[in-house]
C-alpha cells in the first residue's frame, strides 16, 4: 500500500479541502540524472512505500508508542489525521524544524529527531526488483520520487533510502515541497511544471489506486503497483512506446 501517507493506517482517500495549496515557486530544484538535458525526454515518478520499499507501519507506530507513551488510537487522534500529518504532507509546514515543533506540541512531549528518524527507517525494507525498475527508467529519462510525506521526512530520505540516492540524485521529493498531497491533481500538475515535462511523456507508479487515478486525471500514464505486478515491464513498455 502507498503508505506515503503512509506513516499510519486509515489514510484518507482524498485531499482535505482545508489544506493550504502553497506556492508553486517553493518546489524543489533538481538536476537530471541519467540524461543530461534541461527537459528530459521522459519523466518517471515513483511512490516510495509499498512500491520501492516495504513499509510496516505497525513497527513504526510501536516505536512511536515507546517514545511518546501514546497508544495507536491516541497517536491518530493527536497527529496522524488531517490536522497533523496529512496537513504536513500537503505543505502545511515548509520547514522541518517547524514540523518537529508541531509534532511535539500535538503529542505533548519532546521528540528526539534522530530517534524519530531511526524508528521510521526501521519500518522500511527495500524491494530489489522495484529499484532495478527505477534504474532501467533512468536510462531513458529523469526519475523522481513522489511520496506523501512532510518536510522532516524530506530531510532524512537519503538516510532512510540510501539505495535510491545514486539513481534519484536530488529528486528524492516529498509532496510537502509542492504544497499538495496525492491524490490531489494539483500535486501532479505542480510536479510536471517543476520538471518541465508534459503529462503525455510522464510515467507514474503507485500502490494506491486513488493516487493512480489522480495522476491519470491530468494525463499521466499511471501504473498500479500490486504484489504480482511487473513494474519493470511496465517501465520498458512505456519507454518503447515513446522512443520509436
Tab-separated table of C-alpha atoms in Angstrom:
chain	number	residue	atom	x	y	z
A	1	UNK	CA	0.000	0.000	0.000
A	2	UNK	CA	1.193	3.538	-0.557
A	3	UNK	CA	1.918	4.441	2.913
A	4	UNK	CA	3.388	7.601	1.779
A	5	UNK	CA	0.563	8.922	3.723
A	6	UNK	CA	1.864	6.052	4.890
A	7	UNK	CA	3.035	6.991	8.198
A	8	UNK	CA	-0.038	5.264	9.641
A	9	UNK	CA	-3.107	3.320	8.501
A	10	UNK	CA	-6.512	4.701	7.607
A	11	UNK	CA	-5.186	7.347	5.251
A	12	UNK	CA	-7.985	9.471	3.784
A	13	UNK	CA	-8.660	8.782	0.110
A	14	UNK	CA	-8.953	12.410	-0.989
A	15	UNK	CA	-7.309	15.751	-0.461
A	16	UNK	CA	-8.618	17.739	2.502
A	17	UNK	CA	-10.087	20.957	1.049
A	18	UNK	CA	-8.884	22.842	4.139
A	19	UNK	CA	-5.268	22.070	3.307
A	20	UNK	CA	-3.340	25.089	2.013
A	21	UNK	CA	-2.081	24.613	-1.518
A	22	UNK	CA	1.171	26.513	-1.071
A	23	UNK	CA	3.114	28.433	-3.684
A	24	UNK	CA	4.309	26.838	-6.897
A	25	UNK	CA	7.573	28.718	-6.574
A	26	UNK	CA	8.536	26.681	-3.491
A	27	UNK	CA	9.010	23.475	-5.474
A	28	UNK	CA	12.498	21.999	-5.094
A	29	UNK	CA	15.248	22.497	-7.609
A	30	UNK	CA	16.825	19.442	-9.143
A	31	UNK	CA	19.183	18.116	-11.748
A	32	UNK	CA	18.885	15.473	-14.417
A	33	UNK	CA	20.498	12.162	-13.541
A	34	UNK	CA	20.855	9.649	-16.364
A	35	UNK	CA	20.012	12.128	-19.110
A	36	UNK	CA	21.830	15.459	-19.127
A	37	UNK	CA	19.093	17.631	-20.623
A	38	UNK	CA	17.094	20.589	-19.361
A	39	UNK	CA	13.881	18.833	-20.368
A	40	UNK	CA	14.424	15.074	-20.239
A	41	UNK	CA	12.623	13.144	-22.970
A	42	UNK	CA	10.694	11.170	-20.398
A	43	UNK	CA	9.851	11.594	-16.715
A	44	UNK	CA	9.354	8.657	-14.335
A	45	UNK	CA	7.738	9.289	-10.952
A	46	UNK	CA	7.721	6.646	-8.243
A	47	UNK	CA	5.965	6.377	-4.930
A	48	UNK	CA	8.109	5.012	-2.086
A	49	UNK	CA	6.191	2.860	0.403
A	50	UNK	CA	4.985	-0.492	-0.949
A	51	UNK	CA	6.442	0.463	-4.346
A	52	UNK	CA	10.195	0.742	-3.716
A	53	UNK	CA	10.216	-0.236	-0.031
A	54	UNK	CA	8.109	-2.471	2.150
A	55	UNK	CA	6.786	-0.287	4.936
A	56	UNK	CA	5.481	-1.815	8.173
A	57	UNK	CA	3.508	0.934	9.832
A	58	UNK	CA	2.945	-1.319	12.852
A	59	UNK	CA	6.675	-1.281	13.548
A	60	UNK	CA	6.732	2.478	13.301
A	61	UNK	CA	3.708	3.030	15.482
A	62	UNK	CA	5.113	0.658	18.115
A	63	UNK	CA	8.275	2.750	18.139
A	64	UNK	CA	6.282	5.960	18.430
A	65	UNK	CA	4.291	4.483	21.304
A	66	UNK	CA	7.520	3.597	23.113
A	67	UNK	CA	8.831	7.127	22.528
A	68	UNK	CA	5.700	9.061	23.486
A	69	UNK	CA	3.664	6.781	25.744
A	70	UNK	CA	0.639	7.166	23.443
A	71	UNK	CA	-1.087	4.118	22.002
A	72	UNK	CA	-2.076	3.904	18.332
A	73	UNK	CA	-5.532	5.421	18.822
A	74	UNK	CA	-4.089	8.361	20.718
A	75	UNK	CA	-1.346	8.889	18.124
A	76	UNK	CA	-4.046	9.015	15.447
A	77	UNK	CA	-6.163	11.418	17.469
A	78	UNK	CA	-3.287	13.770	18.210
A	79	UNK	CA	-1.236	13.738	14.986
A	80	UNK	CA	-1.982	11.183	12.277
A	81	UNK	CA	-5.038	12.973	10.924
A	82	UNK	CA	-5.986	15.781	8.540
A	83	UNK	CA	-4.913	18.483	11.021
A	84	UNK	CA	-1.494	16.945	11.565
A	85	UNK	CA	0.418	14.563	9.316
A	86	UNK	CA	-1.853	14.873	6.281
A	87	UNK	CA	-1.623	18.654	6.545
A	88	UNK	CA	2.164	18.377	6.732
A	89	UNK	CA	2.221	16.209	3.609
A	90	UNK	CA	0.342	18.970	1.794
A	91	UNK	CA	2.845	21.649	2.768
A	92	UNK	CA	1.271	22.874	5.989
A	93	UNK	CA	4.763	23.279	7.455
A	94	UNK	CA	7.509	24.114	4.991
A	95	UNK	CA	10.365	23.964	7.479
A	96	UNK	CA	11.405	20.627	9.046
A	97	UNK	CA	12.128	22.209	12.421
A	98	UNK	CA	8.692	23.864	12.465
A	99	UNK	CA	7.191	20.477	11.606
A	100	UNK	CA	9.011	18.854	14.526
A	101	UNK	CA	7.775	21.539	16.925
A	102	UNK	CA	4.226	20.968	15.684
A	103	UNK	CA	4.568	17.221	16.325
A	104	UNK	CA	5.890	17.889	19.822
A	105	UNK	CA	3.020	20.283	20.564
A	106	UNK	CA	0.440	17.780	19.316
A	107	UNK	CA	1.923	14.801	21.165
A	108	UNK	CA	2.712	16.779	24.309
A	109	UNK	CA	6.287	15.591	24.646
A	110	UNK	CA	9.793	16.204	23.386
A	111	UNK	CA	10.715	14.257	20.234
A	112	UNK	CA	14.320	13.324	19.590
A	113	UNK	CA	14.717	13.860	15.840
A	114	UNK	CA	17.324	11.153	15.322
A	115	UNK	CA	15.237	8.617	17.235
A	116	UNK	CA	12.141	9.655	15.263
A	117	UNK	CA	14.114	9.083	12.065
A	118	UNK	CA	15.507	5.744	13.246
A	119	UNK	CA	12.034	4.462	14.106
A	120	UNK	CA	10.809	5.268	10.592
A	121	UNK	CA	13.870	3.719	8.955
A	122	UNK	CA	13.436	0.507	10.954
A	123	UNK	CA	9.999	0.061	9.353
A	124	UNK	CA	11.407	0.105	5.796
A	125	UNK	CA	12.851	-2.732	3.699
A	126	UNK	CA	13.998	-2.188	0.081
A	127	UNK	CA	12.368	-4.131	-2.756
A	128	UNK	CA	15.333	-5.013	-5.030
A	129	UNK	CA	13.314	-5.748	-8.184
A	130	UNK	CA	11.488	-2.439	-7.894
A	131	UNK	CA	14.692	-0.461	-7.517
A	132	UNK	CA	16.055	-2.209	-10.614
A	133	UNK	CA	12.968	-0.962	-12.489
A	134	UNK	CA	13.922	2.573	-11.464
A	135	UNK	CA	17.454	2.045	-12.740
A	136	UNK	CA	16.039	0.914	-16.064
A	137	UNK	CA	13.829	4.009	-16.221
A	138	UNK	CA	16.855	6.203	-15.553
A	139	UNK	CA	18.429	5.031	-18.805
A	140	UNK	CA	15.638	6.789	-20.724
A	141	UNK	CA	14.888	9.937	-18.746
A	142	UNK	CA	14.673	11.592	-15.370
A	143	UNK	CA	13.488	9.617	-12.350
A	144	UNK	CA	11.973	11.272	-9.290
A	145	UNK	CA	10.379	10.196	-6.051
A	146	UNK	CA	6.920	11.455	-5.123
A	147	UNK	CA	5.987	10.316	-1.639
A	148	UNK	CA	3.246	11.668	0.598
A	149	UNK	CA	5.465	12.904	3.404
A	150	UNK	CA	6.353	16.097	5.214
A	151	UNK	CA	9.458	18.312	5.374
A	152	UNK	CA	11.230	16.393	8.139
A	153	UNK	CA	10.922	13.200	6.101
A	154	UNK	CA	12.464	15.057	3.162
A	155	UNK	CA	15.486	15.866	5.322
A	156	UNK	CA	16.003	12.197	6.198
A	157	UNK	CA	15.143	10.453	2.928
A	158	UNK	CA	18.795	9.997	1.878
A	159	UNK	CA	19.479	8.010	5.053
A	160	UNK	CA	16.156	6.165	5.035
A	161	UNK	CA	16.552	5.155	1.407
A	162	UNK	CA	20.298	5.004	0.651
A	163	UNK	CA	19.668	2.604	-2.232
A	164	UNK	CA	17.906	5.420	-4.081
A	165	UNK	CA	20.442	8.214	-3.721
A	166	UNK	CA	22.677	7.366	-6.663
A	167	UNK	CA	19.818	6.860	-9.116
A	168	UNK	CA	17.410	9.625	-7.990
A	169	UNK	CA	20.073	12.201	-7.186
A	170	UNK	CA	18.413	15.377	-5.925
A	171	UNK	CA	14.949	14.182	-6.881
A	172	UNK	CA	14.041	12.443	-3.604
A	173	UNK	CA	10.928	14.591	-3.252
A	174	UNK	CA	8.090	14.672	-0.766
A	175	UNK	CA	4.674	16.080	-1.628
A	176	UNK	CA	5.123	18.763	1.031
A	177	UNK	CA	7.546	20.505	-1.325
A	178	UNK	CA	4.729	21.004	-3.843
A	179	UNK	CA	2.021	22.246	-1.474
A	180	UNK	CA	-0.438	19.400	-2.079
A	181	UNK	CA	-0.627	15.672	-1.464
A	182	UNK	CA	-1.665	12.695	-3.554
A	183	UNK	CA	-4.265	12.060	-4.900
A	184	UNK	CA	-4.980	15.789	-5.379
A	185	UNK	CA	-4.452	16.519	-9.104
A	186	UNK	CA	-2.750	19.753	-8.058
A	187	UNK	CA	0.342	17.937	-6.808
A	188	UNK	CA	0.807	16.171	-10.152
A	189	UNK	CA	0.380	19.399	-12.111
A	190	UNK	CA	2.958	21.135	-9.944
A	191	UNK	CA	5.398	18.254	-10.291
A	192	UNK	CA	5.049	18.334	-14.079
A	193	UNK	CA	5.599	22.087	-14.110
A	194	UNK	CA	8.649	21.738	-11.883
A	195	UNK	CA	10.265	19.122	-14.112
A	196	UNK	CA	9.198	20.800	-17.332
A	197	UNK	CA	7.821	17.586	-18.806
A	198	UNK	CA	4.298	17.181	-20.245
A	199	UNK	CA	1.915	14.647	-18.758
A	200	UNK	CA	1.899	12.694	-22.009
A	201	UNK	CA	5.600	11.879	-21.520
A	202	UNK	CA	5.363	11.015	-17.836
A	203	UNK	CA	5.097	7.621	-16.128
A	204	UNK	CA	3.963	7.247	-12.500
A	205	UNK	CA	3.881	4.149	-10.263
A	206	UNK	CA	1.909	3.944	-7.029
A	207	UNK	CA	0.266	1.211	-4.976
A	208	UNK	CA	-2.865	3.180	-4.033
A	209	UNK	CA	-5.496	3.212	-6.738
A	210	UNK	CA	-6.764	6.668	-5.774
A	211	UNK	CA	-3.271	8.075	-6.360
A	212	UNK	CA	-3.078	6.301	-9.711
A	213	UNK	CA	-6.438	7.763	-10.699
A	214	UNK	CA	-5.345	11.246	-9.584
A	215	UNK	CA	-2.329	11.035	-11.879
A	216	UNK	CA	-4.414	9.736	-14.763
A	217	UNK	CA	-6.824	12.648	-14.330
A	218	UNK	CA	-4.089	15.050	-15.506
A	219	UNK	CA	-2.975	12.833	-18.397
A	220	UNK	CA	-0.083	10.926	-16.813
A	221	UNK	CA	0.435	7.249	-17.666
A	222	UNK	CA	-0.042	5.712	-14.222
A	223	UNK	CA	0.744	2.138	-13.212
A	224	UNK	CA	-0.975	0.473	-10.270
A	225	UNK	CA	1.599	-1.469	-8.257
A	226	UNK	CA	0.421	-4.767	-6.763
A	227	UNK	CA	2.169	-7.770	-5.223
A	228	UNK	CA	2.259	-9.664	-8.506
A	229	UNK	CA	2.844	-6.815	-10.942
A	230	UNK	CA	5.757	-6.399	-13.353
A	231	UNK	CA	6.815	-2.793	-12.812
A	232	UNK	CA	9.997	-3.163	-14.825
A	233	UNK	CA	7.937	-4.495	-17.719
A	234	UNK	CA	5.589	-1.509	-17.445
A	235	UNK	CA	8.561	0.864	-17.477
A	236	UNK	CA	10.032	-0.894	-20.522
A	237	UNK	CA	6.694	-0.739	-22.339
A	238	UNK	CA	6.400	2.992	-21.647
A	239	UNK	CA	9.931	3.614	-22.901
A	240	UNK	CA	9.306	1.586	-26.060
A	241	UNK	CA	6.071	3.458	-26.770
A	242	UNK	CA	7.796	6.848	-26.521
A	243	UNK	CA	11.121	6.199	-28.215
A	244	UNK	CA	10.019	4.744	-31.535
